[in-house]
mmCIF file of C-alpha atoms in Angstrom:
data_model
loop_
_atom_site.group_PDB
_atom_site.id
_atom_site.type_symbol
_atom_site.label_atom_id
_atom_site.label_comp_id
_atom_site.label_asym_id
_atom_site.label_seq_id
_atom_site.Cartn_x
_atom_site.Cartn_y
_atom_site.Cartn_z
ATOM 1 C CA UNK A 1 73.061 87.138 129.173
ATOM 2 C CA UNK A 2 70.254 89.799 128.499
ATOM 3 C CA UNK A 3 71.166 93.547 127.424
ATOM 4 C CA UNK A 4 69.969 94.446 131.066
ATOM 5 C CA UNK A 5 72.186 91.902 132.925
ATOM 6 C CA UNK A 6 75.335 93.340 130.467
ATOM 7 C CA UNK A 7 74.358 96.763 132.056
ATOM 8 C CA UNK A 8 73.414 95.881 135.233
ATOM 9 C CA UNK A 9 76.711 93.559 135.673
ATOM 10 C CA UNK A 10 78.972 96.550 133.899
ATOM 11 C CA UNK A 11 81.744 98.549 135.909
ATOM 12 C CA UNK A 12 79.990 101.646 135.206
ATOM 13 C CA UNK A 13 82.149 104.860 136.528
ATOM 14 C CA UNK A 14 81.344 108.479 137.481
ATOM 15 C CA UNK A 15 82.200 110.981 135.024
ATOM 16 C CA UNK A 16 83.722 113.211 137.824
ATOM 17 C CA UNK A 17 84.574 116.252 135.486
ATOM 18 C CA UNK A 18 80.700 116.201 134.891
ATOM 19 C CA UNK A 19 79.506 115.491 138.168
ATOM 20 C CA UNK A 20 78.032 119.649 138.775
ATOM 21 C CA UNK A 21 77.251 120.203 135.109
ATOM 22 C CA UNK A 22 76.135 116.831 133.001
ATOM 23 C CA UNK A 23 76.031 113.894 135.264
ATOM 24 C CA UNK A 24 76.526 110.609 133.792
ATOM 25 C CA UNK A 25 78.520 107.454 133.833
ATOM 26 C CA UNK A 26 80.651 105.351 131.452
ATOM 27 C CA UNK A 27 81.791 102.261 130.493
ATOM 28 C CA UNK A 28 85.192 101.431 128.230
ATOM 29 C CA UNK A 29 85.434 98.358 126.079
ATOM 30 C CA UNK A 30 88.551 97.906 126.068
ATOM 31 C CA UNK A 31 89.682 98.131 129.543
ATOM 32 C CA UNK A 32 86.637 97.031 131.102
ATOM 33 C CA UNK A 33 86.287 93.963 128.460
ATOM 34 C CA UNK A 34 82.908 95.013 127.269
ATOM 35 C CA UNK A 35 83.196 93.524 124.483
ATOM 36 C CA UNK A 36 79.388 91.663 124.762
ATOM 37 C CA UNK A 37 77.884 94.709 126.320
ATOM 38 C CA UNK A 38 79.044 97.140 123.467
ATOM 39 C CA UNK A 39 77.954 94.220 120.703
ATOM 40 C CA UNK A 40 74.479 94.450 122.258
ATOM 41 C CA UNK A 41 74.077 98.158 122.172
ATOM 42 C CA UNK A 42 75.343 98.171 118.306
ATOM 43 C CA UNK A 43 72.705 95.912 117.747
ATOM 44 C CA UNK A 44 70.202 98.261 119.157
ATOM 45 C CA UNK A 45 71.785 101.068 117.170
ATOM 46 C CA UNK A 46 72.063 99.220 113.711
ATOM 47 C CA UNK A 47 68.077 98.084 114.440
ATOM 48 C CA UNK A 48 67.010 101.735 114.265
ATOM 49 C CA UNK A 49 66.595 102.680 117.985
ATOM 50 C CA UNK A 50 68.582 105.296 117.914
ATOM 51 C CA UNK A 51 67.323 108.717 118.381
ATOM 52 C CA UNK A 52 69.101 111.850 116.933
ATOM 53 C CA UNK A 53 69.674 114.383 119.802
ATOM 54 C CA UNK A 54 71.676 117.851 120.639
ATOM 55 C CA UNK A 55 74.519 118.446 123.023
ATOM 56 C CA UNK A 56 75.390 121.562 122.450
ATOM 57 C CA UNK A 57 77.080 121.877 118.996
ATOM 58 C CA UNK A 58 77.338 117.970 119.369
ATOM 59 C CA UNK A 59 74.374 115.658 117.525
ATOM 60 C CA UNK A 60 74.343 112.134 119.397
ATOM 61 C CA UNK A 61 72.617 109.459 118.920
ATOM 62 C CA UNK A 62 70.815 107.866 122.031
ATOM 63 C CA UNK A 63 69.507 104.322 122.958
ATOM 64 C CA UNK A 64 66.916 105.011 125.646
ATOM 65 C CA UNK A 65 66.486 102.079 128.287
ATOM 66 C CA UNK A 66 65.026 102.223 131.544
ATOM 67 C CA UNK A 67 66.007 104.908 133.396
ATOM 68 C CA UNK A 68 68.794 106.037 131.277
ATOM 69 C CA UNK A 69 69.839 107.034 127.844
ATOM 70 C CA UNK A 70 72.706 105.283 126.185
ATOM 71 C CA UNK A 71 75.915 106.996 123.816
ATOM 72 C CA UNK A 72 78.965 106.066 122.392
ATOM 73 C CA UNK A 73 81.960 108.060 122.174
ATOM 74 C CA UNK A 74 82.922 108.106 119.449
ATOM 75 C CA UNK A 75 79.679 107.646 117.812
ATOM 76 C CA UNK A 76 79.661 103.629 117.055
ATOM 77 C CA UNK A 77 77.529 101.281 115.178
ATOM 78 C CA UNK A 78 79.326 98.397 114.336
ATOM 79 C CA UNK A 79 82.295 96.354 116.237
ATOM 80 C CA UNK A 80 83.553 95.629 112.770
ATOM 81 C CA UNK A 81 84.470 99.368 112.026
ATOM 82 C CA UNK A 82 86.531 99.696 115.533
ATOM 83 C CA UNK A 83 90.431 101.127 115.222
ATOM 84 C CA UNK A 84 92.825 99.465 116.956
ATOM 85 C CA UNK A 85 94.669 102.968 118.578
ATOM 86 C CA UNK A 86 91.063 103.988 120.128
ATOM 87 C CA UNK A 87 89.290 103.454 123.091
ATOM 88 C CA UNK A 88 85.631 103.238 122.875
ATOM 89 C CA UNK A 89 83.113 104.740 125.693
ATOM 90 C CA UNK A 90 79.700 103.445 126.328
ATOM 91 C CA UNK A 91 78.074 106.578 128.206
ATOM 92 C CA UNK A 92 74.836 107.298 130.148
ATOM 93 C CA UNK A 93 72.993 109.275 131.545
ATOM 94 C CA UNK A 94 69.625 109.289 133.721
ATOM 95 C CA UNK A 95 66.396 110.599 132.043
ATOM 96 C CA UNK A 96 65.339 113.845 132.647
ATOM 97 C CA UNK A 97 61.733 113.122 131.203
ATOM 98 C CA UNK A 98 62.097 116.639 129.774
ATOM 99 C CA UNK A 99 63.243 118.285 125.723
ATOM 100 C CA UNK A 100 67.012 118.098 127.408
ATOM 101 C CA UNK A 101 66.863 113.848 126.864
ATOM 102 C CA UNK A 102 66.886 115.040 123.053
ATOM 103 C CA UNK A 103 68.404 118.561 123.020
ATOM 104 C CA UNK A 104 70.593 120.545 124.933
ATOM 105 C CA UNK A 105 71.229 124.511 123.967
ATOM 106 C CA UNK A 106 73.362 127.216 124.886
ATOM 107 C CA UNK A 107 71.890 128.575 127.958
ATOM 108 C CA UNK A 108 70.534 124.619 129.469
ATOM 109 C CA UNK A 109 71.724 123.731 132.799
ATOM 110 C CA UNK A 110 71.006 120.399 134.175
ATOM 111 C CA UNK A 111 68.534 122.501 136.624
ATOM 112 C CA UNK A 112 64.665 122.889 134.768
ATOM 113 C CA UNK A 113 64.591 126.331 136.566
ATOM 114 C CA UNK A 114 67.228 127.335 134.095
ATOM 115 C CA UNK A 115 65.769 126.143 130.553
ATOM 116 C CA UNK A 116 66.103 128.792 127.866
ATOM 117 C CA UNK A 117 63.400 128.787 125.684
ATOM 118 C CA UNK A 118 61.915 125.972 124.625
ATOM 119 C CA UNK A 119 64.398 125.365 121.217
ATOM 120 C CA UNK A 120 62.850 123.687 117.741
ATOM 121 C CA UNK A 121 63.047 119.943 117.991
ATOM 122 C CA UNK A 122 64.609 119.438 114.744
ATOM 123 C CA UNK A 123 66.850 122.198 112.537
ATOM 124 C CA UNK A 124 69.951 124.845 113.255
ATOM 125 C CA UNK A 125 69.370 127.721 115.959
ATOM 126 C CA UNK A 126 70.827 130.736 115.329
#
């Protein structure tokens, strides 16, 4: 199966305690036994697609793909490394097309009327 059927065929779930701030879904490997979804996003992690981004105080790393932009959480790169007393979430989130698919500040809404100013793209704010 392709990395788009994986997604496409995925039980992907609402994030309801995000649903007015940070929409997005998620995915858990365990439970949901996505175990050849999460392998195929690792891949695309460990083959340098990953791009460095800003939540907050929070530095992800995101996968984009279509429409969306792909995390784990925790941060994962390799099935090898997982513990055994964790669950593992594959998140996303649609694309804004905007700074706020790479960084998000204090002040950033999910609303573009609300941007602070437009923050560094690399570095610590003060």
């Amino acid at each position: 199966m392709t990395l788009m059927e994986l997604i496409g065929n995925a039980p992907w779930r609402e994030a309801v305690t995000y649903s007015d701030t940070w929409p997005h879904e998620y995915v858990l490997l365990r439970k949901d036994n996505q175990r050849e979804l999460f392998a195929a996003m690792t891949r695309r992690f460990k083959d340098g697609e990953g791009v460095r981004g800003r939540f907050f105080s929070i530095r992800p790393t995101y996968v984009f793909l279509g429409e969306y932009k792909y995390w784990f959480d925790p941060p994962l790169e390799d099935l090898d490394s997982l513990r055994e007393d964790e669950e593992y979430v594959l998140n996303r989130a649609r694309l804004f097309y905007d700074r706020r698919d790479f960084i998000i500040q204090p002040g950033d809404t999910r609303f573009p009327e609300d941007y602070p100013a437009a923050p560094p793209l690399s570095g610590r704010q003060g």
